[in-house]
Each structure stands twice: as structure tokens, then as C-alpha cells.
Coordinates of N, CA and C in Angstrom, one line a residue:
M287 N 145.1 -58.0 145.2 CA 145.3 -56.7 145.9 C 145.9 -55.6 145.0
E288 N 146.1 -56.0 143.8 CA 146.6 -54.9 142.8 C 145.6 -53.8 142.7
V289 N 144.3 -54.1 142.7 CA 143.3 -53.1 142.6 C 143.5 -52.1 143.7
A290 N 143.7 -52.6 145.0 CA 143.9 -51.7 146.1 C 145.1 -50.8 145.9
E291 N 146.1 -51.4 145.3 CA 147.4 -50.6 145.1 C 147.2 -49.5 144.0
R292 N 146.2 -49.7 143.2 CA 146.0 -48.8 142.0 C 144.7 -48.0 142.2
A293 N 144.2 -48.0 143.4 CA 142.9 -47.4 143.6 C 142.8 -45.9 143.1
E294 N 143.9 -45.2 143.2 CA 143.9 -43.8 142.8 C 143.7 -43.6 141.3
E295 N 144.0 -44.6 140.5 CA 143.8 -44.6 139.1 C 142.4 -44.8 138.6
L296 N 141.6 -45.4 139.5 CA 140.3 -45.8 139.1 C 139.3 -44.6 139.2
A297 N 138.5 -44.5 138.2 CA 137.5 -43.4 138.1 C 136.2 -43.8 138.7
G298 N 136.1 -43.6 140.0 CA 134.8 -44.0 140.6 C 135.1 -44.7 142.0
R299 N 134.1 -45.2 142.6 CA 134.2 -45.8 143.9 C 134.3 -47.3 143.7
I300 N 135.0 -47.9 144.6 CA 135.2 -49.4 144.6 C 134.5 -50.0 145.8
A301 N 133.9 -51.1 145.6 CA 133.4 -51.9 146.7 C 133.6 -53.4 146.4
C302 N 133.8 -54.1 147.4 CA 134.0 -55.6 147.3 C 132.9 -56.3 147.9
V303 N 132.3 -57.2 147.2 CA 131.2 -58.0 147.7 C 131.7 -59.5 147.8
T304 N 131.5 -60.1 149.0 CA 131.9 -61.5 149.2 C 130.7 -62.2 149.8
F305 N 130.7 -63.5 149.7 CA 129.6 -64.3 150.2 C 129.8 -64.7 151.7
A306 N 130.9 -64.2 152.3 CA 131.2 -64.4 153.7 C 130.1 -63.7 154.6
E307 N 129.9 -64.2 155.7 CA 129.1 -63.6 156.7 C 129.7 -62.2 157.1
P308 N 128.9 -61.2 157.2 CA 129.5 -59.9 157.5 C 130.3 -59.9 158.8
R309 N 130.0 -60.6 159.8 CA 130.7 -60.6 161.0 C 132.1 -61.2 160.8
M310 N 132.3 -62.0 159.8 CA 133.7 -62.6 159.5 C 134.6 -61.6 158.8
L311 N 134.0 -60.5 158.3 CA 134.8 -59.6 157.5 C 135.6 -58.5 158.3
R312 N 135.1 -58.2 159.5 CA 135.7 -57.1 160.3 C 137.2 -57.3 160.5
G313 N 137.6 -58.5 160.9 CA 139.1 -58.7 161.2 C 139.8 -58.7 159.9
F314 N 139.3 -59.2 158.8 CA 139.9 -59.1 157.5 C 140.1 -57.7 157.1
E315 N 139.1 -56.9 157.2 CA 139.2 -55.4 156.9 C 140.3 -54.8 157.6
R316 N 140.4 -55.0 158.9 CA 141.4 -54.4 159.8 C 142.8 -54.8 159.3
R317 N 143.0 -56.2 159.1 CA 144.3 -56.7 158.7 C 144.8 -56.1 157.3
M318 N 143.8 -56.1 156.4 CA 144.2 -55.7 155.0 C 144.3 -54.2 154.8
Q319 N 143.6 -53.4 155.6 CA 143.5 -51.9 155.4 C 143.3 -51.5 154.0
L320 N 142.2 -52.1 153.4 CA 141.9 -51.8 152.0 C 141.2 -50.4 151.9
P321 N 141.4 -49.7 150.8 CA 140.9 -48.3 150.7 C 139.4 -48.3 150.2
Y322 N 138.7 -49.5 150.3 CA 137.4 -49.5 149.9 C 136.6 -50.5 150.8
P323 N 135.3 -50.3 150.9 CA 134.5 -51.2 151.8 C 134.3 -52.6 151.2
I324 N 134.1 -53.5 152.2 CA 133.8 -54.9 151.8 C 132.4 -55.2 152.4
Y325 N 131.6 -55.8 151.6 CA 130.2 -56.2 152.0 C 130.0 -57.7 152.0
G326 N 129.3 -58.2 153.0 CA 129.0 -59.6 153.0 C 127.6 -59.9 152.4
D327 N 127.6 -60.9 151.5 CA 126.3 -61.2 150.8 C 126.2 -62.8 151.0
P328 N 125.9 -63.3 152.2 CA 125.9 -64.7 152.4 C 124.8 -65.4 151.6
D329 N 123.7 -64.7 151.2 CA 122.7 -65.3 150.4 C 123.0 -65.3 148.9
R330 N 124.1 -64.6 148.6 CA 124.6 -64.6 147.2 C 123.6 -64.0 146.2
E331 N 122.8 -63.1 146.6 CA 121.9 -62.4 145.7 C 122.7 -61.6 144.6
T332 N 123.8 -61.0 145.0 CA 124.6 -60.3 144.1 C 125.2 -61.2 143.1
Y333 N 125.7 -62.3 143.5 CA 126.3 -63.3 142.6 C 125.3 -63.8 141.6
R334 N 124.1 -64.1 142.0 CA 123.1 -64.6 141.1 C 122.7 -63.4 140.1
A335 N 122.6 -62.2 140.6 CA 122.2 -61.1 139.7 C 123.2 -60.9 138.6
F336 N 124.5 -61.1 138.9 CA 125.6 -60.9 138.0 C 125.9 -62.1 137.2
G337 N 125.2 -63.2 137.5 CA 125.5 -64.5 136.8 C 126.8 -65.2 137.1
F338 N 127.3 -64.9 138.3 CA 128.5 -65.6 138.7 C 128.2 -67.0 139.2
G339 N 128.7 -68.0 138.4 CA 128.3 -69.4 138.6 C 129.2 -70.1 139.6
R340 N 129.2 -71.4 139.5 CA 130.0 -72.3 140.4 C 130.9 -73.1 139.5
A341 N 132.0 -73.4 140.0 CA 133.0 -74.3 139.3 C 132.8 -75.7 139.8
S342 N 133.3 -76.7 139.0 CA 133.3 -78.1 139.4 C 134.4 -78.3 140.4
A343 N 134.3 -79.3 141.3 CA 135.4 -79.6 142.2 C 136.7 -79.9 141.4
R344 N 136.6 -80.5 140.3 CA 137.7 -80.8 139.4 C 138.4 -79.6 138.9
R345 N 137.6 -78.6 138.5 CA 138.1 -77.3 138.0 C 138.9 -76.6 139.0
V346 N 138.4 -76.6 140.3 CA 139.0 -75.9 141.4 C 140.3 -76.6 141.9
W347 N 140.1 -77.9 142.3 CA 141.2 -78.6 143.0 C 142.2 -79.2 142.1
L348 N 142.0 -79.3 140.8 CA 143.1 -79.8 139.9 C 143.8 -78.6 139.2
D349 N 143.4 -77.4 139.5 CA 144.1 -76.2 138.9 C 145.4 -76.0 139.6
P350 N 146.5 -76.1 138.8 CA 147.9 -76.0 139.5 C 148.1 -74.6 140.1
R351 N 147.4 -73.6 139.7 CA 147.5 -72.3 140.3 C 146.9 -72.3 141.7
V352 N 145.8 -73.0 141.9 CA 145.2 -73.2 143.2 C 146.2 -73.9 144.2
A353 N 146.8 -75.0 143.7 CA 147.7 -75.8 144.5 C 148.9 -74.9 144.8
A354 N 149.4 -74.1 143.9 CA 150.5 -73.2 144.2 C 150.2 -72.2 145.2
R355 N 149.0 -71.6 145.2 CA 148.6 -70.6 146.2 C 148.5 -71.3 147.6
Y356 N 148.0 -72.5 147.7 CA 147.9 -73.1 149.0 C 149.3 -73.5 149.5
A357 N 150.2 -73.9 148.6 CA 151.6 -74.2 148.9 C 152.3 -73.0 149.5
R358 N 152.0 -71.8 148.9 CA 152.7 -70.6 149.4 C 152.1 -70.3 150.8
L359 N 150.8 -70.4 151.0 CA 150.3 -70.2 152.3 C 150.8 -71.1 153.4
L360 N 150.9 -72.4 153.0 CA 151.5 -73.4 154.0 C 153.0 -73.1 154.3
A361 N 153.7 -72.6 153.2 CA 155.1 -72.3 153.4 C 155.3 -71.1 154.4
R362 N 154.3 -70.2 154.4 CA 154.4 -69.1 155.3 C 153.8 -69.4 156.7
G363 N 153.5 -70.7 156.9 CA 152.9 -71.1 158.2 C 151.5 -71.0 158.4
R364 N 150.7 -70.6 157.3 CA 149.3 -70.6 157.4 C 148.7 -71.9 157.3
R365 N 147.9 -72.4 158.2 CA 147.3 -73.7 158.2 C 145.8 -73.5 158.2
P366 N 145.1 -74.4 157.5 CA 143.6 -74.4 157.6 C 143.2 -74.6 159.1
D367 N 142.2 -73.8 159.5 CA 141.7 -73.9 160.9 C 140.5 -74.8 160.9
A368 N 140.6 -75.9 161.6 CA 139.5 -76.9 161.6 C 138.2 -76.3 162.2
E369 N 138.4 -75.3 163.1 CA 137.3 -74.7 163.8 C 136.7 -73.5 163.0
A370 N 137.3 -73.0 162.0 CA 136.9 -71.9 161.3 C 135.6 -72.3 160.4
P371 N 134.7 -71.3 160.2 CA 133.6 -71.6 159.3 C 134.1 -71.9 158.0
K372 N 133.5 -72.9 157.3 CA 133.9 -73.3 156.0 C 133.3 -72.4 154.9
Q373 N 134.1 -72.1 153.9 CA 133.6 -71.3 152.8 C 133.4 -72.2 151.6
D374 N 132.6 -71.8 150.7 CA 132.3 -72.5 149.5 C 133.4 -72.3 148.5
T375 N 134.2 -73.3 148.3 CA 135.4 -73.2 147.4 C 135.0 -73.3 146.0
L376 N 133.8 -73.6 145.7 CA 133.4 -73.8 144.3 C 132.7 -72.5 143.7
Q377 N 132.3 -71.6 144.6 CA 131.6 -70.4 144.2 C 132.6 -69.5 143.4
L378 N 132.2 -69.1 142.2 CA 133.0 -68.2 141.3 C 132.6 -66.8 141.5
G379 N 133.4 -65.9 141.2 CA 133.2 -64.5 141.4 C 133.4 -63.8 140.1
G380 N 133.7 -62.5 140.2 CA 134.0 -61.7 139.0 C 134.1 -60.3 139.3
D381 N 134.2 -59.5 138.3 CA 134.3 -58.0 138.5 C 133.2 -57.4 137.7
A382 N 132.7 -56.3 138.2 CA 131.6 -55.6 137.5 C 131.8 -54.1 137.6
V383 N 131.5 -53.3 136.6 CA 131.5 -51.9 136.7 C 130.1 -51.4 136.4
I384 N 129.6 -50.6 137.4 CA 128.3 -50.0 137.3 C 128.5 -48.5 137.1
D385 N 127.8 -47.9 136.1 CA 128.1 -46.5 135.7 C 127.3 -45.6 136.7
A386 N 127.4 -44.3 136.5 CA 126.7 -43.3 137.3 C 125.2 -43.4 137.2
R387 N 124.7 -44.0 136.2 CA 123.2 -44.1 136.1 C 122.7 -45.5 136.6
S388 N 123.6 -46.2 137.3 CA 123.4 -47.5 137.9 C 123.1 -48.6 136.9
H389 N 123.7 -48.4 135.7 CA 123.7 -49.5 134.7 C 124.9 -50.3 134.7
L390 N 124.8 -51.6 134.5 CA 126.0 -52.4 134.4 C 126.7 -52.1 133.0
S391 N 127.9 -51.6 133.1 CA 128.6 -51.2 131.9 C 129.7 -52.2 131.4
W392 N 130.1 -53.0 132.4 CA 131.2 -54.0 132.0 C 131.1 -55.1 133.1
I393 N 131.4 -56.3 132.6 CA 131.4 -57.4 133.6 C 132.4 -58.5 133.1
Y394 N 133.0 -59.1 134.1 CA 134.0 -60.2 133.9 C 133.6 -61.3 134.8
R395 N 133.2 -62.4 134.2 CA 132.8 -63.6 135.0 C 133.9 -64.6 135.1
S396 N 134.4 -64.8 136.2 CA 135.6 -65.7 136.4 C 135.2 -67.1 136.0
S397 N 136.2 -67.8 135.3 CA 135.9 -69.2 134.9 C 136.5 -70.2 136.0
G398 N 137.3 -69.7 136.9 CA 137.9 -70.5 137.9 C 138.4 -69.6 139.1
P399 N 138.8 -70.2 140.2 CA 139.2 -69.4 141.4 C 140.4 -68.5 141.2
E400 N 141.2 -68.8 140.2 CA 142.4 -67.9 140.0 C 142.2 -67.0 138.8
D401 N 141.0 -67.0 138.2 CA 140.8 -66.2 137.0 C 140.3 -64.9 137.3
R402 N 141.1 -63.9 137.1 CA 140.7 -62.5 137.3 C 141.1 -61.7 136.0
P403 N 140.4 -60.6 135.7 CA 140.8 -59.8 134.6 C 142.1 -59.0 134.9
P404 N 142.9 -58.7 133.9 CA 144.0 -57.8 134.2 C 143.5 -56.5 134.8
V405 N 144.1 -55.9 135.8 CA 143.7 -54.7 136.4 C 143.6 -53.6 135.4
D406 N 144.5 -53.6 134.3 CA 144.4 -52.6 133.3 C 143.1 -52.6 132.6
R407 N 142.5 -53.7 132.4 CA 141.1 -53.8 131.8 C 140.1 -53.2 132.7
L408 N 140.2 -53.5 134.0 CA 139.3 -53.0 135.0 C 139.4 -51.4 135.0
V409 N 140.6 -50.9 135.0 CA 140.8 -49.5 135.0 C 140.2 -48.9 133.8
A410 N 140.4 -49.4 132.6 CA 139.9 -48.9 131.4 C 138.3 -49.0 131.4
A411 N 137.8 -50.0 131.9 CA 136.3 -50.1 132.0 C 135.7 -49.1 132.9
M412 N 136.4 -48.8 134.0 CA 135.9 -47.8 134.9 C 136.0 -46.4 134.3
H413 N 137.0 -46.1 133.5 CA 137.2 -44.8 132.9 C 136.1 -44.7 131.8
A414 N 135.8 -45.8 131.1 CA 134.8 -45.8 130.0 C 133.4 -45.6 130.5
A415 N 133.2 -46.0 131.7 CA 131.8 -45.9 132.3 C 131.5 -44.4 132.6

């Protein structure tokens, strides 16, 4: 969420693409009140185009940062909903900057679910584009 908090520093428009079904995103958008749009790409065409791969189950579920995140959620009373649609926990993401000519000018491919570039790098990449 640090990107949302620093949106005014970014040189350009921000969009978030997720592989969730678009109908699942409306409530999330309302709760989070993000200053940028969120798009659903359940077929993962964007993920394939950017080369965002998949992690192994071992890489995801044995990562202490993942365990810590789930522990924090449980401590706040958030419980997994057995009736909720299941998401692919092995799909990796990343961050990309596309310049004004629609060319990919910078990309960061995450190596695990908790791997994100420092926001300062993203800000610099957007200014350089």
C-alpha cells in the first residue's frame, strides 16, 4: 500500500492488474479506497506477457514472511473463508512501467509472494520513463 500513499510522487498513471475475477474486486476497491484503478485478468494474459511466473509450493509456504503475514491476519481476527473463491497462491506478480509511447521501460518480476521492489525504485523508474 506504500505505492498508494506515495501516488502523488509518481510521474504518470498507476493501474493494478490482478488475476482475480473482476466481480470480486468491487468490494476490495471500496474498502481500500485506492487512488488508482484495479483490473481483473483471470486469464492471466498480462502475467504471461510480462513473464510473471509461478512459485513452487515450497517457496511460498515455507517462506517465514508469508507465515508472519498470515499470523498478523489471524491475530486481527481475519479467518480464511471456506466458502470464498480460492485464489492461486503460487502465481507470482511484479511491477512494470510503460512509457508514453506504450513501451515497457522497466520491469520487476517477483521471485516470491513477499518480493516487491522498493517503492523508491518504482518512483525512479516512472520518472525515468
